[in-house]
CSV table of C-alpha atoms in Angstrom, one decimal:
chain,number,residue,atom,x,y,z
T,1,MET,CA,-14.7,-18.6,-33.7
T,2,ASP,CA,-16.2,-21.8,-35.3
T,3,ARG,CA,-16.5,-20.5,-39.2
T,4,TRP,CA,-17.8,-23.9,-39.8
T,5,ILE,CA,-20.8,-23.8,-37.9
T,6,ILE,CA,-21.9,-20.6,-39.6
T,7,ILE,CA,-21.3,-22.4,-43.3
T,8,ILE,CA,-23.2,-24.8,-42.0
T,9,ALA,CA,-25.9,-23.1,-41.0
T,10,ALA,CA,-26.3,-21.2,-44.4
T,11,VAL,CA,-26.0,-24.8,-46.2
T,12,VAL,CA,-28.8,-26.1,-44.6
T,13,ALA,CA,-31.2,-22.9,-44.6
T,14,TYR,CA,-30.7,-23.0,-48.4
T,15,ALA,CA,-31.0,-26.4,-48.9
T,16,VAL,CA,-34.1,-26.7,-46.7
T,17,THR,CA,-35.4,-24.2,-48.2
T,18,ALA,CA,-35.4,-25.5,-52.0
T,19,LEU,CA,-36.2,-28.5,-51.2
T,20,MET,CA,-39.3,-27.4,-49.2
T,21,GLY,CA,-40.6,-26.7,-52.6
T,22,PHE,CA,-40.4,-30.4,-53.8
T,23,VAL,CA,-43.0,-30.6,-51.2
T,24,LEU,CA,-45.3,-27.3,-50.3
T,25,ILE,CA,-45.8,-25.9,-54.9
T,26,PRO,CA,-48.0,-29.4,-54.9
T,27,ALA,CA,-49.6,-28.7,-51.8
T,28,LEU,CA,-50.4,-25.4,-52.2
T,29,LYS,CA,-52.1,-26.5,-56.1
T,30,ARG,CA,-53.3,-29.1,-54.4
T,31,LEU,CA,-54.8,-26.8,-52.3
T,32,LYS,CA,-55.7,-24.1,-54.8
T,33,TYR,CA,-54.0,-21.9,-53.0
T,34,GLY,CA,-53.2,-18.9,-56.7
T,35,GLN,CA,-52.4,-16.2,-56.3
T,36,THR,CA,-55.4,-13.4,-57.8
T,37,ILE,CA,-53.7,-11.3,-60.0
T,38,LEU,CA,-55.9,-7.9,-60.0
T,39,ASP,CA,-57.1,-5.7,-63.2
T,40,ILE,CA,-55.3,-2.3,-61.4
T,41,GLY,CA,-51.5,-4.8,-62.7
T,42,PRO,CA,-50.1,-4.6,-66.1
T,43,ASN,CA,-52.2,-6.6,-68.3
T,44,TRP,CA,-49.6,-9.5,-69.0
T,45,HIS,CA,-49.4,-10.2,-65.5
T,46,LYS,CA,-53.2,-11.8,-66.1
T,47,SER,CA,-51.0,-14.5,-66.8
T,48,LYS,CA,-49.2,-15.1,-63.2
T,49,GLU,CA,-52.8,-15.9,-62.3
T,50,GLY,CA,-53.4,-19.3,-60.6
T,51,THR,CA,-49.0,-19.8,-59.7
T,52,PRO,CA,-49.0,-20.8,-56.2
T,53,THR,CA,-49.2,-18.5,-53.1
T,54,MET,CA,-47.7,-18.7,-49.9
T,55,GLY,CA,-43.9,-19.8,-50.7
T,56,GLY,CA,-43.0,-18.0,-47.8
T,57,LEU,CA,-43.2,-20.1,-45.6
T,58,MET,CA,-40.6,-22.6,-47.7
T,59,MET,CA,-38.3,-19.8,-46.2
T,60,ILE,CA,-39.4,-19.3,-43.2
T,61,ALA,CA,-39.1,-23.9,-42.1
T,62,GLY,CA,-35.2,-22.4,-43.5
T,63,ALA,CA,-34.6,-20.5,-41.6
T,64,LEU,CA,-36.0,-22.3,-38.9
T,65,VAL,CA,-34.6,-25.3,-38.6
T,66,ALA,CA,-30.7,-23.5,-39.9
T,67,LEU,CA,-30.9,-21.7,-36.7
T,68,ALA,CA,-31.8,-24.4,-34.9
T,69,ALA,CA,-29.5,-26.4,-35.6
T,70,ALA,CA,-26.9,-24.0,-36.0
T,71,VAL,CA,-27.4,-23.2,-31.7
T,72,ILE,CA,-27.6,-27.2,-31.5
T,73,ILE,CA,-24.2,-27.1,-33.4
T,74,ILE,CA,-23.0,-24.3,-30.9
T,75,PHE,CA,-23.4,-25.7,-27.4
T,76,THR,CA,-22.6,-29.4,-27.6
T,77,VAL,CA,-20.6,-29.7,-30.6
T,78,GLY,CA,-19.2,-26.9,-30.7
T,79,ARG,CA,-15.5,-25.1,-29.4
T,80,THR,CA,-16.5,-23.7,-25.6
T,81,ASP,CA,-13.9,-21.0,-25.9
T,82,SER,CA,-15.4,-19.8,-29.6
T,83,ALA,CA,-16.1,-16.6,-30.1
T,84,LEU,CA,-19.7,-17.8,-31.7
T,85,ARG,CA,-20.4,-19.7,-28.3
T,86,LEU,CA,-19.2,-16.3,-26.0
T,87,GLU,CA,-21.6,-14.5,-28.0
T,88,MET,CA,-24.7,-16.4,-27.6
T,89,SER,CA,-23.7,-16.8,-24.2
T,90,GLY,CA,-23.1,-13.2,-23.3
T,91,GLY,CA,-26.7,-11.5,-24.8
T,92,ARG,CA,-26.7,-11.6,-27.8
T,93,LEU,CA,-28.7,-15.3,-28.9
T,94,ALA,CA,-31.4,-12.4,-26.8
T,95,ARG,CA,-30.9,-10.3,-29.7
T,96,LEU,CA,-30.7,-12.6,-32.5
T,97,LEU,CA,-34.0,-14.0,-30.6
T,98,ALA,CA,-36.4,-11.1,-31.4
T,99,GLY,CA,-34.5,-10.5,-34.5
T,100,MET,CA,-36.2,-13.8,-35.3
T,101,GLY,CA,-39.7,-12.8,-33.7
T,102,LEU,CA,-39.7,-10.4,-35.1
T,103,ALA,CA,-39.9,-11.5,-38.6
T,104,LEU,CA,-42.3,-14.6,-38.0
T,105,PHE,CA,-44.3,-12.3,-36.4
T,106,MET,CA,-44.3,-10.0,-39.5
T,107,SER,CA,-45.6,-12.2,-41.1
T,108,LEU,CA,-47.8,-14.4,-39.6
T,109,ILE,CA,-49.8,-11.0,-40.3
T,110,GLY,CA,-49.1,-11.5,-44.0
T,111,PHE,CA,-49.9,-15.0,-43.5
T,112,VAL,CA,-53.8,-13.7,-42.4
T,113,ASP,CA,-53.9,-11.8,-45.0
T,114,ASP,CA,-52.7,-14.2,-47.8
T,115,TYR,CA,-55.3,-16.8,-46.2
T,116,ILE,CA,-58.3,-13.8,-46.5
T,117,LYS,CA,-57.2,-13.1,-50.0
T,118,VAL,CA,-56.4,-16.4,-51.2
T,119,VAL,CA,-59.3,-18.6,-49.1
T,120,LYS,CA,-61.7,-16.3,-48.1
T,121,LYS,CA,-61.5,-14.7,-51.8
T,122,ARG,CA,-61.5,-11.5,-50.4
T,123,ASN,CA,-58.6,-9.5,-52.8
T,124,LEU,CA,-57.8,-7.1,-51.0
T,125,GLY,CA,-57.4,-9.3,-47.8
T,126,LEU,CA,-56.6,-7.6,-44.1
T,127,THR,CA,-57.4,-3.9,-43.9
T,128,ALA,CA,-54.9,-1.4,-43.8
T,129,LYS,CA,-56.0,-0.1,-40.3
T,130,GLN,CA,-55.5,-4.0,-39.6
T,131,LYS,CA,-51.8,-4.5,-40.5
T,132,THR,CA,-51.2,-1.3,-39.3
T,133,PHE,CA,-52.9,-1.3,-35.4
T,134,ALA,CA,-50.8,-5.1,-36.3
T,135,GLN,CA,-47.9,-4.7,-37.5
T,136,LEU,CA,-47.1,-1.4,-34.8
T,137,LEU,CA,-47.6,-3.8,-32.4
T,138,ILE,CA,-45.6,-6.1,-32.6
T,139,ALA,CA,-42.9,-3.8,-34.1
T,140,ALA,CA,-43.4,-1.9,-30.1
T,141,ALA,CA,-43.1,-5.2,-28.6
T,142,TYR,CA,-39.8,-5.8,-30.5
T,143,LEU,CA,-38.4,-2.5,-29.5
T,144,PHE,CA,-39.3,-2.5,-26.1
T,145,THR,CA,-37.2,-6.2,-25.5
T,146,LEU,CA,-34.9,-4.3,-27.1
T,147,TYR,CA,-34.7,-1.9,-24.4
T,148,MET,CA,-34.9,-5.0,-21.7
T,149,GLY,CA,-32.4,-7.1,-23.3
T,150,GLY,CA,-29.8,-3.9,-23.3
T,151,MET,CA,-30.2,-1.6,-26.0
T,152,HIS,CA,-29.6,2.1,-24.4
T,153,THR,CA,-26.6,3.3,-27.1
T,154,THR,CA,-27.0,3.3,-31.6
T,155,GLU,CA,-24.7,4.1,-33.8
T,156,LEU,CA,-24.5,7.0,-36.4
T,157,PRO,CA,-22.1,8.2,-39.1
T,158,PHE,CA,-19.9,10.8,-38.1
T,159,VAL,CA,-21.6,11.2,-34.5
T,160,GLY,CA,-20.1,8.2,-32.6
T,161,THR,CA,-22.8,6.2,-29.6
T,162,VAL,CA,-25.7,8.1,-29.1
T,163,ASP,CA,-27.7,7.8,-25.8
T,164,ILE,CA,-31.0,6.5,-26.1
T,165,THR,CA,-32.3,6.1,-22.7
T,166,HIS,CA,-32.9,10.2,-21.8
T,167,GLY,CA,-32.6,13.8,-23.1
T,168,PHE,CA,-33.5,14.1,-26.8
T,169,GLY,CA,-31.6,10.3,-27.0
T,170,LEU,CA,-35.5,8.9,-26.4
T,171,VAL,CA,-36.6,10.8,-30.3
T,172,PHE,CA,-34.9,7.2,-30.9
T,173,TRP,CA,-37.6,5.5,-30.5
T,174,PRO,CA,-40.7,7.0,-32.2
T,175,ILE,CA,-39.0,6.7,-35.0
T,176,ALA,CA,-37.1,3.3,-34.3
T,177,LEU,CA,-41.6,2.7,-34.6
T,178,MET,CA,-41.9,4.4,-37.9
T,179,PHE,CA,-38.7,2.8,-39.3
T,180,ILE,CA,-39.6,-1.1,-38.9
T,181,TYR,CA,-43.0,-0.4,-40.0
T,182,GLY,CA,-41.7,1.4,-42.7
T,183,PHE,CA,-39.6,-0.7,-44.4
T,184,THR,CA,-40.9,-3.7,-43.0
T,185,ASN,CA,-43.7,-2.9,-45.4
T,186,ALA,CA,-41.4,-0.9,-48.1
T,187,VAL,CA,-39.9,-5.3,-49.1
T,188,ASN,CA,-43.6,-6.7,-49.1
T,189,LEU,CA,-43.4,-3.1,-51.8
T,190,THR,CA,-40.6,-4.4,-53.4
T,191,ASP,CA,-42.1,-8.5,-54.2
T,192,GLY,CA,-44.2,-7.4,-57.4
T,193,ILE,CA,-42.2,-9.4,-60.2
T,194,ASP,CA,-40.4,-13.1,-60.1
T,195,GLY,CA,-38.0,-13.2,-58.3
T,196,LEU,CA,-37.1,-8.9,-58.0
T,197,ALA,CA,-37.4,-9.3,-53.1
T,198,THR,CA,-35.6,-12.4,-53.2
T,199,THR,CA,-33.0,-11.3,-55.0
T,200,VAL,CA,-32.7,-7.8,-53.6
T,201,THR,CA,-32.8,-9.3,-50.1
T,202,ALA,CA,-29.9,-11.9,-51.0
T,203,VAL,CA,-27.7,-8.7,-51.7
T,204,VAL,CA,-28.8,-7.0,-47.9
T,205,ALA,CA,-28.0,-10.1,-46.2
T,206,ALA,CA,-24.8,-10.0,-47.8
T,207,PHE,CA,-23.7,-6.7,-46.9
T,208,PHE,CA,-24.8,-8.1,-43.5
T,209,MET,CA,-22.7,-10.8,-43.1
T,210,PHE,CA,-19.7,-8.3,-43.6
T,211,SER,CA,-20.8,-6.1,-41.8
T,212,SER,CA,-20.4,-8.3,-39.2
T,213,ILE,CA,-17.3,-9.6,-39.4
T,214,ARG,CA,-16.8,-6.3,-39.7
T,215,LEU,CA,-18.1,-4.7,-36.4
T,216,LEU,CA,-16.4,-8.6,-35.1
T,217,ASN,CA,-20.6,-9.6,-34.7
T,218,TYR,CA,-20.8,-13.2,-34.4
T,219,SER,CA,-24.3,-13.8,-34.1
T,220,ALA,CA,-25.3,-11.3,-36.2
T,221,ASP,CA,-22.8,-12.9,-38.8
T,222,LEU,CA,-24.8,-16.4,-38.5
T,223,PHE,CA,-28.4,-14.5,-38.8
T,224,ALA,CA,-27.1,-13.2,-42.5
T,225,VAL,CA,-26.3,-16.0,-43.9
T,226,ILE,CA,-29.6,-17.9,-43.0
T,227,LEU,CA,-31.5,-15.1,-44.9
T,228,ALA,CA,-28.8,-15.1,-47.5
T,229,GLY,CA,-29.5,-18.6,-47.8
T,230,VAL,CA,-33.1,-19.4,-48.0
T,231,CYS,CA,-33.2,-16.6,-50.3
T,232,ILE,CA,-31.1,-18.2,-53.3
T,233,GLY,CA,-32.6,-21.4,-51.8
T,234,PHE,CA,-36.1,-19.4,-52.3
T,235,ALA,CA,-34.5,-18.2,-55.6
T,236,MET,CA,-34.1,-21.7,-57.3
T,237,TRP,CA,-38.6,-21.7,-57.4
T,238,ASN,CA,-39.2,-17.9,-57.3
T,239,LEU,CA,-36.9,-16.3,-60.2
T,240,HIS,CA,-39.3,-15.7,-64.2
T,241,PRO,CA,-40.8,-17.9,-64.8
T,242,ALA,CA,-41.6,-17.9,-60.8
T,243,LYS,CA,-43.9,-21.4,-59.9
T,244,VAL,CA,-44.0,-20.2,-56.9
T,245,PHE,CA,-44.8,-16.7,-55.0
T,246,MET,CA,-43.9,-15.8,-51.3
T,247,GLY,CA,-46.9,-13.7,-50.6
T,248,ASP,CA,-47.2,-11.4,-47.9
T,249,THR,CA,-46.0,-14.9,-46.1
T,250,GLY,CA,-42.7,-14.6,-47.3
T,251,SER,CA,-42.5,-10.8,-48.0
T,252,MET,CA,-43.0,-9.7,-44.6
T,253,PHE,CA,-40.9,-12.2,-42.8
T,254,LEU,CA,-37.7,-10.8,-45.4
T,255,GLY,CA,-39.0,-7.6,-43.9
T,256,GLY,CA,-38.1,-8.4,-40.4
T,257,CYS,CA,-35.6,-10.1,-41.1
T,258,VAL,CA,-33.3,-6.7,-43.3
T,259,VAL,CA,-35.4,-5.0,-40.3
T,260,GLY,CA,-33.9,-6.9,-37.2
T,261,LEU,CA,-30.0,-7.6,-38.7
T,262,SER,CA,-30.4,-3.4,-38.5
T,263,PHE,CA,-30.4,-3.5,-35.0
T,264,MET,CA,-28.6,-6.6,-33.8
T,265,ILE,CA,-25.1,-5.0,-35.6
T,266,ASP,CA,-26.4,-1.3,-34.1
T,267,ARG,CA,-26.6,0.9,-36.8
T,268,PRO,CA,-30.7,0.7,-38.4
T,269,ILE,CA,-29.3,3.5,-40.1
T,270,LEU,CA,-28.0,2.4,-42.3
T,271,LEU,CA,-30.1,0.4,-44.4
T,272,ILE,CA,-31.6,3.9,-45.5
T,273,LEU,CA,-28.1,3.1,-48.1
T,274,ALA,CA,-28.3,-0.9,-47.6
T,275,GLY,CA,-32.1,-1.3,-48.4
T,276,ILE,CA,-32.4,2.0,-51.0
T,277,VAL,CA,-34.0,-0.4,-53.4
T,278,TYR,CA,-37.1,-1.3,-51.0
T,279,LEU,CA,-37.1,3.0,-49.6
T,280,CYS,CA,-37.5,3.7,-53.8
T,281,GLU,CA,-40.2,0.9,-54.0
T,282,ALA,CA,-41.6,2.7,-51.1
T,283,MET,CA,-41.5,6.5,-51.8
T,284,SER,CA,-42.4,5.7,-55.9
T,285,VAL,CA,-45.7,4.8,-54.2
T,286,VAL,CA,-46.1,7.6,-52.0
T,287,ILE,CA,-45.1,10.3,-54.6
T,288,GLN,CA,-47.9,8.6,-56.9
T,289,VAL,CA,-50.6,8.8,-54.6
T,290,ALA,CA,-49.7,11.8,-53.1
T,291,TYR,CA,-48.9,14.0,-55.9
T,292,PHE,CA,-52.1,12.2,-57.9
T,293,LYS,CA,-54.4,13.7,-55.1
T,294,ARG,CA,-53.7,16.9,-55.9
T,295,THR,CA,-53.1,17.5,-59.7
T,296,GLY,CA,-55.4,14.2,-61.3
T,297,ARG,CA,-52.5,13.3,-63.2
T,298,ARG,CA,-49.2,11.0,-62.4
T,299,ILE,CA,-46.0,11.0,-62.2
T,300,PHE,CA,-45.4,7.1,-62.7
T,301,LYS,CA,-47.2,4.8,-65.5
T,302,MET,CA,-47.2,2.5,-62.7
T,303,SER,CA,-46.2,2.7,-58.9
T,304,PRO,CA,-44.3,0.7,-57.0
T,305,ILE,CA,-41.2,1.5,-59.3
T,306,HIS,CA,-40.6,-1.8,-60.7
T,307,HIS,CA,-44.2,-2.0,-62.3
T,308,HIS,CA,-42.9,1.6,-64.6
T,309,PHE,CA,-40.0,0.3,-65.3
T,310,GLU,CA,-41.8,-2.6,-67.0
T,311,LEU,CA,-44.3,-0.9,-68.1
T,312,SER,CA,-41.7,1.7,-70.1
T,313,GLY,CA,-40.1,-2.0,-71.9
T,314,TRP,CA,-37.6,-3.6,-69.2
T,315,SER,CA,-38.1,-7.5,-69.3
T,316,GLU,CA,-38.4,-8.5,-65.9
T,317,ASN,CA,-34.8,-10.2,-65.8
T,318,LYS,CA,-33.1,-6.8,-66.0
T,319,ILE,CA,-35.0,-4.9,-63.3
T,320,VAL,CA,-34.4,-7.3,-61.2
T,321,LEU,CA,-30.7,-7.4,-61.9
T,322,VAL,CA,-30.7,-3.7,-62.7
T,323,PHE,CA,-32.4,-3.3,-59.3
T,324,SER,CA,-29.6,-6.1,-57.9
T,325,LEU,CA,-26.9,-3.6,-58.9
T,326,VAL,CA,-28.0,-1.2,-57.2
T,327,ALA,CA,-28.8,-2.0,-54.3
T,328,ALA,CA,-25.1,-3.3,-54.0
T,329,LEU,CA,-24.2,0.4,-54.9
T,330,GLY,CA,-26.1,1.2,-51.7
T,331,CYS,CA,-24.8,-1.4,-49.8
T,332,ALA,CA,-21.1,-0.1,-50.9
T,333,VAL,CA,-21.8,3.1,-50.2
T,334,ALA,CA,-23.2,1.4,-46.1
T,335,VAL,CA,-20.4,-0.6,-44.9
T,336,LEU,CA,-18.1,2.9,-45.6
T,337,LEU,CA,-20.1,4.5,-43.1
T,338,ILE,CA,-19.1,1.2,-40.5
């Protein structure tokens, strides 16, 4: 396989994302597209008020340029008998593009939400119903694309290949719909402190890189290295103290990417382990709200759970480090089930 093409894609993704910061951040400042910090968060976050947001556009630019560069190289100067080119010609290119499409359309919802918050000065952005409808519609379209592209089975640990086209296997589709919706929003919830979502997602991307190589799925490997590259490139501007926030534009993009990768390797269920941090962030919100409605009391000092640790005295850098290690542990267990 032409490994050098994948390396080039990773470098381009990183470089374009990182360099975009020199252009986009000043532009966002000129446009006064600054983050509004709500009073419901830790009070010291008020010092971050006005930090440019919508920085996720940097990651999107990096991913698209890197993917375009890789595809052009594969079909022009790459070896005609390389595994990567044969995969792309054999249909995996369609699944890769579908995954990128999922990420981009989810990001579009996030962009509209950010735009309403920042430009229209409506702090809550889109309503929950509007976001839910749009996300489910995009998720359904993505699943339909996968089915039409020939996805008729899925892999389950300890079970093996499961037919999802008839009988009990049909339950896969509604579960997959909620799975996409849930994990995309879980990644969005993880983006609450400087560098957390980007660092955790870089770890998850490394899991998909390793898994793709192990499964000889080189197109998924290409997507995974691009994701890792944009995360590392964006982290240069987003680690504490952040010079730019990704906004829902970026977090929804990352959510779409990790979900798309889980389907590209035909093992979406493994994202439950590899994405354990995302899952804990989302579940902490669900548990907190349900418990408060029932008892009037709170289990966590604040949710999502990274704010609980923040209010317990942990620094943002410590939270990023510990959560990334937890993500790495979850990924290591997931690897054992491939």
